Amino acid sequence: NVDCAFLLTTDTGIVPASLNVHVVTTMREFIAMRAGHWLAKKSSLTLEDVRNEEFIFPVRQPSPISSLTLREFARIPFQPKMRCVIHGGAIFEVLKYMDCVTCVTEDLIREAPGVAYLPFESSNKLTCLFLWKKDDIRPMVNQFADFIQSEK
């Protein structure tokens, strides 16, 4: 029995009608790679562009955006080559020196010398929702949403 929750999803239609919903943010997907990578010259990337690229994902478990990308690949007749690295800042260090790519949401993009970020033309948008079942917490939701917006 939960009074409120945060949900990261690509399908906002899964939220039961009995819950109140506030969209906190919607994030686009990007592909990160070494700045000298041959794909870094493009303005955006499609699934076909990254067809033969090696992807790196976190060792522990795929992040929400990695999971989205894997679902996107499941709809097409090829699967990405995958290599694992330790999650965190190390993933961007690996990108600087290797010809591999990874998926990030726009909120994770950081100034990283030697790393390029290109928009991924995917149908995936990761939406962060705040859900609650009691109407009396709406002022708290609005205050929280204002705080999140001020941090951007």
PDB file of C-alpha atoms in Angstrom:
ATOM      1  CA  ASN A   1       0.000   0.000   0.000  1.00  0.00           C
ATOM      2  CA  VAL A   2       1.934   3.023  -1.296  1.00  0.00           C
ATOM      3  CA  ASP A   3       0.899   6.674  -0.985  1.00  0.00           C
ATOM      4  CA  CYS A   4       3.232   7.965  -3.700  1.00  0.00           C
ATOM      5  CA  ALA A   5       5.954   6.743  -6.051  1.00  0.00           C
ATOM      6  CA  PHE A   6       8.292   7.715  -8.861  1.00  0.00           C
ATOM      7  CA  LEU A   7       8.077   5.718 -12.058  1.00  0.00           C
ATOM      8  CA  LEU A   8      10.441   5.734 -15.047  1.00  0.00           C
ATOM      9  CA  THR A   9       8.582   4.444 -18.073  1.00  0.00           C
ATOM     10  CA  THR A  10       8.152   4.706 -21.820  1.00  0.00           C
ATOM     11  CA  ASP A  11       4.465   3.861 -21.562  1.00  0.00           C
ATOM     12  CA  THR A  12       2.492   6.362 -19.494  1.00  0.00           C
ATOM     13  CA  GLY A  13      -0.654   4.394 -20.350  1.00  0.00           C
ATOM     14  CA  ILE A  14       0.218   1.735 -17.767  1.00  0.00           C
ATOM     15  CA  VAL A  15      -0.696   4.017 -14.853  1.00  0.00           C
ATOM     16  CA  PRO A  16      -4.020   3.010 -13.281  1.00  0.00           C
ATOM     17  CA  ALA A  17      -6.772   5.621 -13.529  1.00  0.00           C
ATOM     18  CA  SER A  18      -7.117   5.546  -9.740  1.00  0.00           C
ATOM     19  CA  LEU A  19      -3.769   7.361  -9.361  1.00  0.00           C
ATOM     20  CA  ASN A  20      -2.967  11.027  -9.809  1.00  0.00           C
ATOM     21  CA  VAL A  21      -0.049  11.648 -12.169  1.00  0.00           C
ATOM     22  CA  HIS A  22       2.453  14.463 -12.538  1.00  0.00           C
ATOM     23  CA  VAL A  23       5.051  14.327 -15.326  1.00  0.00           C
ATOM     24  CA  VAL A  24       8.334  15.360 -13.720  1.00  0.00           C
ATOM     25  CA  THR A  25      10.410  15.226 -16.885  1.00  0.00           C
ATOM     26  CA  THR A  26      10.739  13.481 -20.230  1.00  0.00           C
ATOM     27  CA  MET A  27      14.211  12.549 -21.435  1.00  0.00           C
ATOM     28  CA  ARG A  28      15.474  11.832 -24.932  1.00  0.00           C
ATOM     29  CA  GLU A  29      17.952   9.093 -25.704  1.00  0.00           C
ATOM     30  CA  PHE A  30      21.490   9.836 -26.920  1.00  0.00           C
ATOM     31  CA  ILE A  31      24.366   7.657 -28.101  1.00  0.00           C
ATOM     32  CA  ALA A  32      27.734   8.498 -26.518  1.00  0.00           C
ATOM     33  CA  MET A  33      31.017   7.641 -28.242  1.00  0.00           C
ATOM     34  CA  ARG A  34      34.640   8.680 -28.656  1.00  0.00           C
ATOM     35  CA  ALA A  35      34.793  12.139 -30.261  1.00  0.00           C
ATOM     36  CA  GLY A  36      36.934  10.699 -33.087  1.00  0.00           C
ATOM     37  CA  HIS A  37      34.518   7.836 -33.796  1.00  0.00           C
ATOM     38  CA  TRP A  38      33.354   7.769 -37.428  1.00  0.00           C
ATOM     39  CA  LEU A  39      29.706   8.211 -36.337  1.00  0.00           C
ATOM     40  CA  ALA A  40      30.516  11.390 -34.383  1.00  0.00           C
ATOM     41  CA  LYS A  41      30.405  13.372 -37.652  1.00  0.00           C
ATOM     42  CA  LYS A  42      26.650  12.723 -38.059  1.00  0.00           C
ATOM     43  CA  SER A  43      23.957  14.999 -36.645  1.00  0.00           C
ATOM     44  CA  SER A  44      21.839  12.130 -35.247  1.00  0.00           C
ATOM     45  CA  LEU A  45      21.796   8.335 -35.291  1.00  0.00           C
ATOM     46  CA  THR A  46      19.301   5.628 -36.228  1.00  0.00           C
ATOM     47  CA  LEU A  47      19.231   1.921 -35.401  1.00  0.00           C
ATOM     48  CA  GLU A  48      20.694   1.211 -38.823  1.00  0.00           C
ATOM     49  CA  ASP A  49      23.634   3.558 -38.102  1.00  0.00           C
ATOM     50  CA  VAL A  50      24.617   1.644 -34.959  1.00  0.00           C
ATOM     51  CA  ARG A  51      23.935  -1.803 -36.421  1.00  0.00           C
ATOM     52  CA  ASN A  52      27.580  -2.934 -36.345  1.00  0.00           C
ATOM     53  CA  GLU A  53      28.751  -0.977 -33.323  1.00  0.00           C
ATOM     54  CA  GLU A  54      29.875  -2.520 -30.055  1.00  0.00           C
ATOM     55  CA  PHE A  55      27.742  -1.318 -27.136  1.00  0.00           C
ATOM     56  CA  ILE A  56      28.913  -1.079 -23.555  1.00  0.00           C
ATOM     57  CA  PHE A  57      26.380  -1.427 -20.757  1.00  0.00           C
ATOM     58  CA  PRO A  58      26.678  -1.521 -16.962  1.00  0.00           C
ATOM     59  CA  VAL A  59      27.757  -4.815 -15.416  1.00  0.00           C
ATOM     60  CA  ARG A  60      25.227  -4.918 -12.573  1.00  0.00           C
ATOM     61  CA  GLN A  61      22.050  -4.491 -14.603  1.00  0.00           C
ATOM     62  CA  PRO A  62      20.959  -2.404 -17.569  1.00  0.00           C
ATOM     63  CA  SER A  63      19.866   1.122 -16.761  1.00  0.00           C
ATOM     64  CA  PRO A  64      16.341   2.169 -17.797  1.00  0.00           C
ATOM     65  CA  ILE A  65      17.705   3.714 -20.995  1.00  0.00           C
ATOM     66  CA  SER A  66      19.799   0.621 -21.806  1.00  0.00           C
ATOM     67  CA  SER A  67      16.679  -1.474 -21.384  1.00  0.00           C
ATOM     68  CA  LEU A  68      14.815   0.819 -23.782  1.00  0.00           C
ATOM     69  CA  THR A  69      17.515   0.462 -26.393  1.00  0.00           C
ATOM     70  CA  LEU A  70      17.559  -3.314 -26.053  1.00  0.00           C
ATOM     71  CA  ARG A  71      13.768  -3.359 -26.559  1.00  0.00           C
ATOM     72  CA  GLU A  72      14.211  -1.198 -29.655  1.00  0.00           C
ATOM     73  CA  PHE A  73      16.750  -3.703 -31.016  1.00  0.00           C
ATOM     74  CA  ALA A  74      14.332  -6.563 -30.303  1.00  0.00           C
ATOM     75  CA  ARG A  75      12.006  -5.136 -32.987  1.00  0.00           C
ATOM     76  CA  ILE A  76      14.601  -5.420 -35.752  1.00  0.00           C
ATOM     77  CA  PRO A  77      16.347  -8.443 -37.290  1.00  0.00           C
ATOM     78  CA  PHE A  78      19.779  -7.800 -35.755  1.00  0.00           C
ATOM     79  CA  GLN A  79      21.151  -7.592 -32.245  1.00  0.00           C
ATOM     80  CA  PRO A  80      23.932  -5.289 -31.078  1.00  0.00           C
ATOM     81  CA  LYS A  81      27.340  -6.570 -30.104  1.00  0.00           C
ATOM     82  CA  MET A  82      27.727  -5.987 -26.382  1.00  0.00           C
ATOM     83  CA  ARG A  83      30.651  -5.500 -24.052  1.00  0.00           C
ATOM     84  CA  CYS A  84      30.320  -4.808 -20.328  1.00  0.00           C
ATOM     85  CA  VAL A  85      32.160  -2.283 -18.151  1.00  0.00           C
ATOM     86  CA  ILE A  86      31.753  -1.041 -14.605  1.00  0.00           C
ATOM     87  CA  HIS A  87      28.923   1.474 -14.322  1.00  0.00           C
ATOM     88  CA  GLY A  88      29.583   5.083 -13.419  1.00  0.00           C
ATOM     89  CA  GLY A  89      32.131   7.593 -14.622  1.00  0.00           C
ATOM     90  CA  ALA A  90      34.344   4.751 -15.845  1.00  0.00           C
ATOM     91  CA  ILE A  91      32.016   4.170 -18.779  1.00  0.00           C
ATOM     92  CA  PHE A  92      32.907   7.597 -20.207  1.00  0.00           C
ATOM     93  CA  GLU A  93      36.626   6.955 -19.698  1.00  0.00           C
ATOM     94  CA  VAL A  94      36.318   3.744 -21.720  1.00  0.00           C
ATOM     95  CA  LEU A  95      34.525   5.616 -24.510  1.00  0.00           C
ATOM     96  CA  LYS A  96      37.476   8.000 -24.930  1.00  0.00           C
ATOM     97  CA  TYR A  97      39.813   5.187 -25.933  1.00  0.00           C
ATOM     98  CA  MET A  98      37.704   2.500 -27.585  1.00  0.00           C
ATOM     99  CA  ASP A  99      35.518   2.320 -30.684  1.00  0.00           C
ATOM    100  CA  CYS A 100      32.344   1.436 -28.828  1.00  0.00           C
ATOM    101  CA  VAL A 101      29.133   3.299 -27.966  1.00  0.00           C
ATOM    102  CA  THR A 102      26.646   3.480 -25.115  1.00  0.00           C
ATOM    103  CA  CYS A 103      23.168   4.869 -24.499  1.00  0.00           C
ATOM    104  CA  VAL A 104      22.479   7.784 -22.179  1.00  0.00           C
ATOM    105  CA  THR A 105      19.548  10.041 -21.475  1.00  0.00           C
ATOM    106  CA  GLU A 106      20.008  13.759 -21.928  1.00  0.00           C
ATOM    107  CA  ASP A 107      20.119  14.307 -18.150  1.00  0.00           C
ATOM    108  CA  LEU A 108      23.317  12.204 -17.960  1.00  0.00           C
ATOM    109  CA  ILE A 109      25.220  14.152 -20.602  1.00  0.00           C
ATOM    110  CA  ARG A 110      28.292  15.737 -19.026  1.00  0.00           C
ATOM    111  CA  GLU A 111      31.152  17.754 -20.439  1.00  0.00           C
ATOM    112  CA  ALA A 112      33.658  15.004 -21.032  1.00  0.00           C
ATOM    113  CA  PRO A 113      36.693  15.777 -23.179  1.00  0.00           C
ATOM    114  CA  GLY A 114      36.974  13.234 -25.969  1.00  0.00           C
ATOM    115  CA  VAL A 115      33.322  12.078 -25.759  1.00  0.00           C
ATOM    116  CA  ALA A 116      30.607  12.973 -28.308  1.00  0.00           C
ATOM    117  CA  TYR A 117      26.839  12.704 -27.765  1.00  0.00           C
ATOM    118  CA  LEU A 118      24.427  12.338 -30.672  1.00  0.00           C
ATOM    119  CA  PRO A 119      20.614  12.237 -30.531  1.00  0.00           C
ATOM    120  CA  PHE A 120      19.286   8.736 -31.127  1.00  0.00           C
ATOM    121  CA  GLU A 121      16.295   8.827 -33.487  1.00  0.00           C
ATOM    122  CA  SER A 122      14.312   6.293 -31.563  1.00  0.00           C
ATOM    123  CA  SER A 123      10.659   6.153 -30.627  1.00  0.00           C
ATOM    124  CA  ASN A 124      11.772   5.864 -27.006  1.00  0.00           C
ATOM    125  CA  LYS A 125      11.274   8.710 -24.575  1.00  0.00           C
ATOM    126  CA  LEU A 126      11.878   7.961 -20.925  1.00  0.00           C
ATOM    127  CA  THR A 127       9.272   9.721 -18.773  1.00  0.00           C
ATOM    128  CA  CYS A 128       9.641  10.227 -15.046  1.00  0.00           C
ATOM    129  CA  LEU A 129       6.239  10.289 -13.357  1.00  0.00           C
ATOM    130  CA  PHE A 130       5.277  11.110  -9.806  1.00  0.00           C
ATOM    131  CA  LEU A 131       2.193   9.082  -8.809  1.00  0.00           C
ATOM    132  CA  TRP A 132      -0.017   9.474  -5.761  1.00  0.00           C
ATOM    133  CA  LYS A 133      -3.404   8.407  -4.525  1.00  0.00           C
ATOM    134  CA  LYS A 134      -4.286  11.239  -2.137  1.00  0.00           C
ATOM    135  CA  ASP A 135      -5.375  14.606  -3.496  1.00  0.00           C
ATOM    136  CA  ASP A 136      -4.125  16.467  -0.432  1.00  0.00           C
ATOM    137  CA  ILE A 137      -0.455  16.068  -1.454  1.00  0.00           C
ATOM    138  CA  ARG A 138      -0.809  18.085  -4.685  1.00  0.00           C
ATOM    139  CA  PRO A 139       0.902  21.173  -3.164  1.00  0.00           C
ATOM    140  CA  MET A 140       3.893  18.980  -2.295  1.00  0.00           C
ATOM    141  CA  VAL A 141       3.956  17.627  -5.852  1.00  0.00           C
ATOM    142  CA  ASN A 142       3.921  21.125  -7.326  1.00  0.00           C
ATOM    143  CA  GLN A 143       6.641  22.262  -4.945  1.00  0.00           C
ATOM    144  CA  PHE A 144       8.779  19.258  -5.845  1.00  0.00           C
ATOM    145  CA  ALA A 145       8.226  19.808  -9.596  1.00  0.00           C
ATOM    146  CA  ASP A 146       9.243  23.470  -9.210  1.00  0.00           C
ATOM    147  CA  PHE A 147      12.392  22.397  -7.398  1.00  0.00           C
ATOM    148  CA  ILE A 148      13.306  19.896 -10.143  1.00  0.00           C
ATOM    149  CA  GLN A 149      12.759  22.527 -12.845  1.00  0.00           C
ATOM    150  CA  SER A 150      14.948  25.044 -10.969  1.00  0.00           C
ATOM    151  CA  GLU A 151      17.803  22.492 -10.833  1.00  0.00           C
ATOM    152  CA  LYS A 152      17.979  22.118 -14.639  1.00  0.00           C
TER     153      LYS A 152
END
